[in-house]
Short mmCIF file of C-alpha atoms in Angstrom, two decimals:
data_model
loop_
_atom_site.label_atom_id
_atom_site.label_comp_id
_atom_site.label_asym_id
_atom_site.label_seq_id
_atom_site.Cartn_x
_atom_site.Cartn_y
_atom_site.Cartn_z
CA GLU A 1 -26.26 7.35 -46.67
CA PHE A 2 -24.90 9.76 -49.31
CA ASN A 3 -21.69 10.91 -47.58
CA VAL A 4 -19.70 8.34 -45.61
CA GLN A 5 -16.78 10.73 -45.12
CA ASP A 6 -18.53 12.50 -42.26
CA ASN A 7 -18.45 9.26 -40.26
CA ILE A 8 -14.74 9.69 -39.66
CA GLN A 9 -13.12 12.05 -37.19
CA THR A 10 -9.39 12.46 -36.72
CA PRO A 11 -8.27 13.68 -33.29
CA SER A 12 -4.81 14.80 -32.20
CA VAL A 13 -3.29 12.87 -29.30
CA THR A 14 -0.29 14.09 -27.35
CA VAL A 15 1.65 11.36 -25.53
CA PHE A 16 3.83 12.34 -22.59
CA ASP A 17 6.55 9.76 -22.15
CA ARG A 18 7.80 10.31 -18.62
CA PRO A 19 8.66 8.06 -15.70
CA THR A 20 6.10 7.38 -12.99
CA LYS A 21 7.03 9.52 -10.00
CA VAL A 22 6.82 7.61 -6.71
CA LEU A 23 7.32 8.66 -3.11
CA LEU A 24 8.33 6.01 -0.59
CA ILE A 25 7.70 6.79 3.09
CA ALA A 26 9.01 4.43 5.76
CA GLY A 27 8.94 4.59 9.53
CA GLY A 28 12.18 2.60 9.50
CA PRO A 29 14.42 0.64 7.12
CA MET A 30 12.28 -2.51 7.09
CA ARG A 31 12.98 -5.21 4.52
CA ASP A 32 9.95 -4.55 2.33
CA TYR A 33 10.97 -0.90 2.08
CA GLN A 34 14.53 -1.79 1.13
CA PHE A 35 13.49 -4.28 -1.56
CA VAL A 36 10.91 -1.96 -3.13
CA ARG A 37 13.25 1.04 -2.98
CA ASN A 38 16.00 -0.84 -4.80
CA LEU A 39 13.61 -2.38 -7.33
CA LEU A 40 12.02 0.92 -8.36
CA PHE A 41 15.23 2.94 -8.28
CA ARG A 42 16.88 0.57 -10.74
CA HIS A 43 13.88 0.58 -13.10
CA LYS A 44 14.05 3.30 -15.74
CA SER A 45 10.26 3.71 -15.75
CA PHE A 46 10.25 5.21 -12.25
CA ASP A 47 11.56 8.30 -10.51
CA VAL A 48 11.79 7.50 -6.80
CA ASP A 49 11.96 9.92 -3.90
CA VAL A 50 12.46 8.57 -0.39
CA LEU A 51 11.45 9.76 3.06
CA LEU A 52 13.08 7.46 5.62
CA GLN A 53 11.80 8.85 8.90
CA THR A 54 14.61 7.36 10.98
CA GLY A 55 17.22 8.82 8.66
CA VAL A 56 19.41 11.77 9.54
CA PRO A 57 21.18 14.36 7.36
CA GLY A 58 23.93 12.55 5.51
CA THR A 59 22.01 9.28 5.24
CA SER A 60 22.54 7.51 1.91
CA GLN A 61 19.57 5.88 0.18
CA GLU A 62 19.11 4.67 -3.39
CA SER A 63 16.73 7.35 -4.67
CA ASP A 64 16.46 10.30 -6.99
CA ASN A 65 15.80 12.60 -4.04
CA LEU A 66 16.17 11.93 -0.33
CA LEU A 67 13.58 13.92 1.61
CA LEU A 68 13.88 14.91 5.25
CA THR A 69 10.26 15.99 5.67
CA PHE A 70 6.88 15.13 4.15
CA PRO A 71 5.94 17.39 1.19
CA ALA A 72 4.59 20.54 2.81
CA THR A 73 2.74 22.18 -0.07
CA ARG A 74 0.11 21.15 -2.61
CA GLU A 75 2.58 21.72 -5.43
CA GLN A 76 5.20 19.46 -3.85
CA LEU A 77 2.78 16.66 -3.05
CA PHE A 78 0.78 16.74 -6.26
CA GLU A 79 3.83 16.08 -8.45
CA TYR A 80 3.73 12.40 -7.38
CA ASP A 81 1.76 9.70 -9.18
CA ALA A 82 1.95 7.14 -6.37
CA ILE A 83 2.92 6.97 -2.71
CA VAL A 84 3.92 3.80 -0.85
CA ALA A 85 3.79 4.10 2.95
CA PHE A 86 5.66 1.43 4.95
CA ASP A 87 4.30 1.63 8.53
CA PRO A 88 5.12 5.34 8.69
CA ASP A 89 5.15 7.44 11.84
CA TRP A 90 2.11 9.49 10.89
CA LYS A 91 2.21 11.57 14.06
CA SER A 92 5.57 13.03 13.06
CA ILE A 93 3.91 14.52 9.97
CA PRO A 94 2.16 17.90 10.39
CA ALA A 95 -1.62 17.53 10.67
CA ASP A 96 -2.29 19.94 7.80
CA ALA A 97 -0.64 17.44 5.42
CA PHE A 98 -3.46 14.90 5.76
CA PRO A 99 -6.22 16.96 4.08
CA LEU A 100 -3.74 17.57 1.26
CA LEU A 101 -3.04 13.85 1.03
CA TYR A 102 -6.75 13.11 0.86
CA ASP A 103 -7.22 15.70 -1.89
CA TRP A 104 -4.24 14.26 -3.79
CA VAL A 105 -5.93 10.85 -3.89
CA ALA A 106 -9.49 12.01 -4.47
CA ASP A 107 -8.92 14.89 -6.88
CA GLU A 108 -5.59 14.12 -8.56
CA SER A 109 -6.11 10.37 -9.11
CA GLY A 110 -3.31 9.53 -6.70
CA GLY A 111 -2.47 5.92 -5.90
CA LEU A 112 -1.71 5.27 -2.23
CA ILE A 113 -0.39 1.95 -0.89
CA LEU A 114 -0.62 1.57 2.90
CA ILE A 115 1.47 -1.16 4.54
CA ALA A 116 0.74 -1.98 8.17
CA GLY A 117 3.37 -2.84 10.75
CA ASP A 118 3.91 -3.47 14.45
CA VAL A 119 5.57 -0.14 15.27
CA ASN A 120 3.43 2.81 14.13
CA THR A 121 0.16 1.55 12.64
CA GLN A 122 -1.54 1.50 16.04
CA GLN A 123 -1.31 5.33 16.05
CA ILE A 124 -4.28 5.54 13.71
CA ALA A 125 -6.21 2.48 14.87
CA SER A 126 -9.73 3.01 16.10
CA GLY A 127 -10.92 1.79 19.45
CA SER A 128 -12.89 -1.39 19.78
CA ASP A 129 -16.05 0.50 18.75
CA GLY A 130 -14.41 1.71 15.54
CA ILE A 131 -15.60 5.30 16.10
CA ASP A 132 -13.24 8.17 15.21
CA GLU A 133 -12.93 11.13 17.50
CA VAL A 134 -14.49 14.27 16.04
CA ASP A 135 -11.37 16.37 16.64
CA ASP A 136 -8.96 13.68 15.50
CA ASP A 137 -6.26 15.23 13.27
CA LEU A 138 -5.77 11.84 11.62
CA LYS A 139 -9.38 11.50 10.53
CA PRO A 140 -8.68 12.42 6.85
CA LEU A 141 -5.98 9.76 6.86
CA ARG A 142 -8.25 7.09 8.35
CA LYS A 143 -10.73 7.72 5.54
CA LEU A 144 -8.07 6.59 3.07
CA TYR A 145 -7.73 3.16 4.67
CA PRO A 146 -10.09 0.60 3.11
CA VAL A 147 -10.10 -1.32 6.41
CA ILE A 148 -10.90 -0.51 10.03
CA LEU A 149 -7.72 -0.94 12.03
CA SER A 150 -8.24 -2.42 15.48
CA SER A 151 -6.53 -1.18 18.57
CA TYR A 152 -3.45 -3.37 18.51
CA PHE A 153 -3.10 -4.01 22.21
CA SER A 154 -6.73 -5.02 22.64
CA ALA A 155 -6.98 -7.17 19.52
CA ALA A 156 -3.55 -8.83 19.43
CA ARG A 157 -3.04 -12.10 21.27
CA PHE A 158 0.36 -11.80 22.93
CA ASP A 159 -0.04 -15.21 24.54
CA GLN A 160 0.34 -16.73 21.07
CA ASP A 161 3.71 -17.16 19.44
CA SER A 162 4.51 -16.22 15.86
CA SER A 163 6.73 -19.16 15.04
CA GLN A 164 4.55 -20.55 12.26
CA PRO A 165 3.66 -19.00 8.88
CA TRP A 166 0.04 -19.03 7.75
CA PRO A 167 -0.91 -19.12 4.06
CA ILE A 168 -2.76 -16.26 2.40
CA ALA A 169 -6.49 -16.96 2.15
CA PHE A 170 -7.64 -15.29 -1.06
CA THR A 171 -11.26 -14.29 -1.49
CA PRO A 172 -13.02 -15.01 -4.81
CA GLU A 173 -12.34 -11.37 -5.78
CA GLY A 174 -8.67 -11.81 -4.94
CA GLN A 175 -8.44 -14.98 -6.99
CA GLY A 176 -9.70 -13.10 -10.03
CA ALA A 177 -7.72 -9.90 -9.55
CA GLY A 178 -5.32 -9.46 -12.43
CA PHE A 179 -2.82 -7.37 -10.48
CA LEU A 180 -2.34 -10.23 -8.02
CA GLN A 181 -1.33 -12.72 -10.71
CA LEU A 182 2.30 -13.77 -10.26
CA THR A 183 2.53 -15.14 -13.82
CA ASP A 184 0.79 -14.48 -17.13
CA ASP A 185 -1.34 -17.60 -16.70
CA PRO A 186 -3.94 -17.67 -13.87
CA THR A 187 -3.45 -21.41 -13.31
CA THR A 188 0.30 -21.23 -12.82
CA SER A 189 -0.14 -18.07 -10.76
CA ALA A 190 -2.48 -19.87 -8.36
CA ALA A 191 0.03 -22.71 -8.09
CA ARG A 192 2.81 -20.22 -7.32
CA TRP A 193 0.77 -18.63 -4.53
CA LYS A 194 0.18 -22.09 -3.06
CA GLU A 195 3.95 -22.59 -2.87
CA PHE A 196 4.18 -19.52 -0.64
CA SER A 197 4.12 -20.47 3.04
CA GLY A 198 2.64 -17.13 4.03
CA PHE A 199 3.10 -14.64 6.86
CA TYR A 200 3.84 -15.00 10.54
CA ARG A 201 1.92 -11.92 11.63
CA ALA A 202 -0.76 -9.58 10.35
CA TYR A 203 -2.17 -6.40 11.80
CA PRO A 204 -5.62 -6.96 13.40
CA THR A 205 -8.60 -5.41 11.68
CA GLY A 206 -12.18 -4.84 12.75
CA GLY A 207 -13.74 -5.05 9.33
CA HIS A 208 -13.62 -3.11 6.09
CA LYS A 209 -15.21 0.03 4.66
CA ALA A 210 -18.53 -0.38 2.88
CA ALA A 211 -17.12 0.23 -0.61
CA ALA A 212 -13.87 -1.69 -0.09
CA ARG A 213 -12.85 -4.76 -2.05
CA VAL A 214 -11.27 -7.48 0.12
CA TYR A 215 -8.77 -9.66 -1.74
CA ALA A 216 -7.17 -11.76 1.00
CA ARG A 217 -7.21 -12.58 4.70
CA PHE A 218 -4.72 -13.90 7.23
CA SER A 219 -5.51 -17.57 7.74
CA ASP A 220 -4.30 -18.00 11.35
CA PRO A 221 -7.25 -19.84 12.98
CA ARG A 222 -6.38 -18.38 16.38
CA ALA A 223 -7.75 -14.96 15.41
CA ALA A 224 -10.01 -13.70 18.21
CA THR A 225 -12.85 -12.73 15.86
CA GLU A 226 -12.81 -12.82 12.05
CA PRO A 227 -9.42 -13.32 10.37
CA PRO A 228 -7.53 -10.04 9.80
CA ILE A 229 -7.72 -8.55 6.34
CA LEU A 230 -4.44 -8.83 4.47
CA MET A 231 -5.25 -7.10 1.19
CA ALA A 232 -8.01 -4.64 0.34
CA SER A 233 -8.58 -1.60 -1.83
CA GLN A 234 -11.10 1.16 -2.30
CA ASN A 235 -11.79 4.00 -4.68
CA VAL A 236 -11.53 7.46 -3.15
CA GLY A 237 -12.85 10.01 -5.60
CA ARG A 238 -10.73 9.69 -8.72
CA GLY A 239 -7.95 7.80 -6.94
CA GLN A 240 -7.45 4.48 -5.24
CA THR A 241 -5.88 3.16 -2.06
CA PHE A 242 -4.55 -0.33 -1.39
CA TYR A 243 -3.96 -1.85 2.05
CA LEU A 244 -1.43 -4.57 2.86
CA GLY A 245 -1.80 -5.88 6.40
CA SER A 246 1.69 -7.33 6.87
CA ALA A 247 5.20 -6.01 6.34
CA GLU A 248 6.42 -9.49 5.42
CA MET A 249 5.77 -9.48 1.69
CA TRP A 250 9.54 -9.87 1.20
CA ARG A 251 9.01 -13.53 2.16
CA LEU A 252 7.41 -14.03 -1.26
CA ARG A 253 10.95 -14.07 -2.64
CA SER A 254 11.19 -17.61 -1.27
CA VAL A 255 9.22 -18.82 -4.31
CA GLY A 256 11.24 -16.72 -6.75
CA ASP A 257 12.37 -13.15 -7.28
CA ALA A 258 10.26 -12.83 -10.44
CA GLY A 259 6.98 -13.31 -8.58
CA TYR A 260 7.94 -10.81 -5.89
CA ASP A 261 9.09 -8.24 -8.42
CA ARG A 262 5.88 -8.64 -10.40
CA PHE A 263 3.75 -8.18 -7.31
#
């Protein structure tokens, strides 16, 4: 080779140093919402806006902006990098927002975290056959869930008490997932998870989407069919969604604040 200089190319790279912009939506002031809100608001790497659906004008929340309604336009919604939804009241959000939310994930590489709860999640649960209604306004939203949510009243066992915690049963994929490591070392991380007593309740599921990755299940042996899925994710276009089947992650603080904060 006579000229080695043409093997080198120098590009220009522009780095935008800006905080990650996050929107928190909560159907009510549950503990997980409060802990995450405070954690992100106090971290200089995040700008946090909050939509507390039970709030009223004059409500005070630790946030950069306190919203009273879900972002109504593409421009308003697409300015966020991530959205965390804590058992929100989806039916109080205008139906035309859900196609926008789907486009935000699929086309704008949005990251959506969906946390199930006892109050509102049943709004978007499928029937026992798992078939969506054709004219269902929530259909674009259901597509974003990596799991199939069961009808709560048909799948839940109300004759069983919830007085005992059940450990998280990680799948092989969950055991190897880097973002679920509570420490820098996989061995000590696994030991830390074993210290965690687990959850008392989890939302019932009827399976997962074909392309979903299941990381953990609820280990209560009294489950009517297969154990409910606790953690799962899926790629949607350019973006990704993550499902957490219990609103009790705050209990992880029992084994140390550092592990909870890292999660």
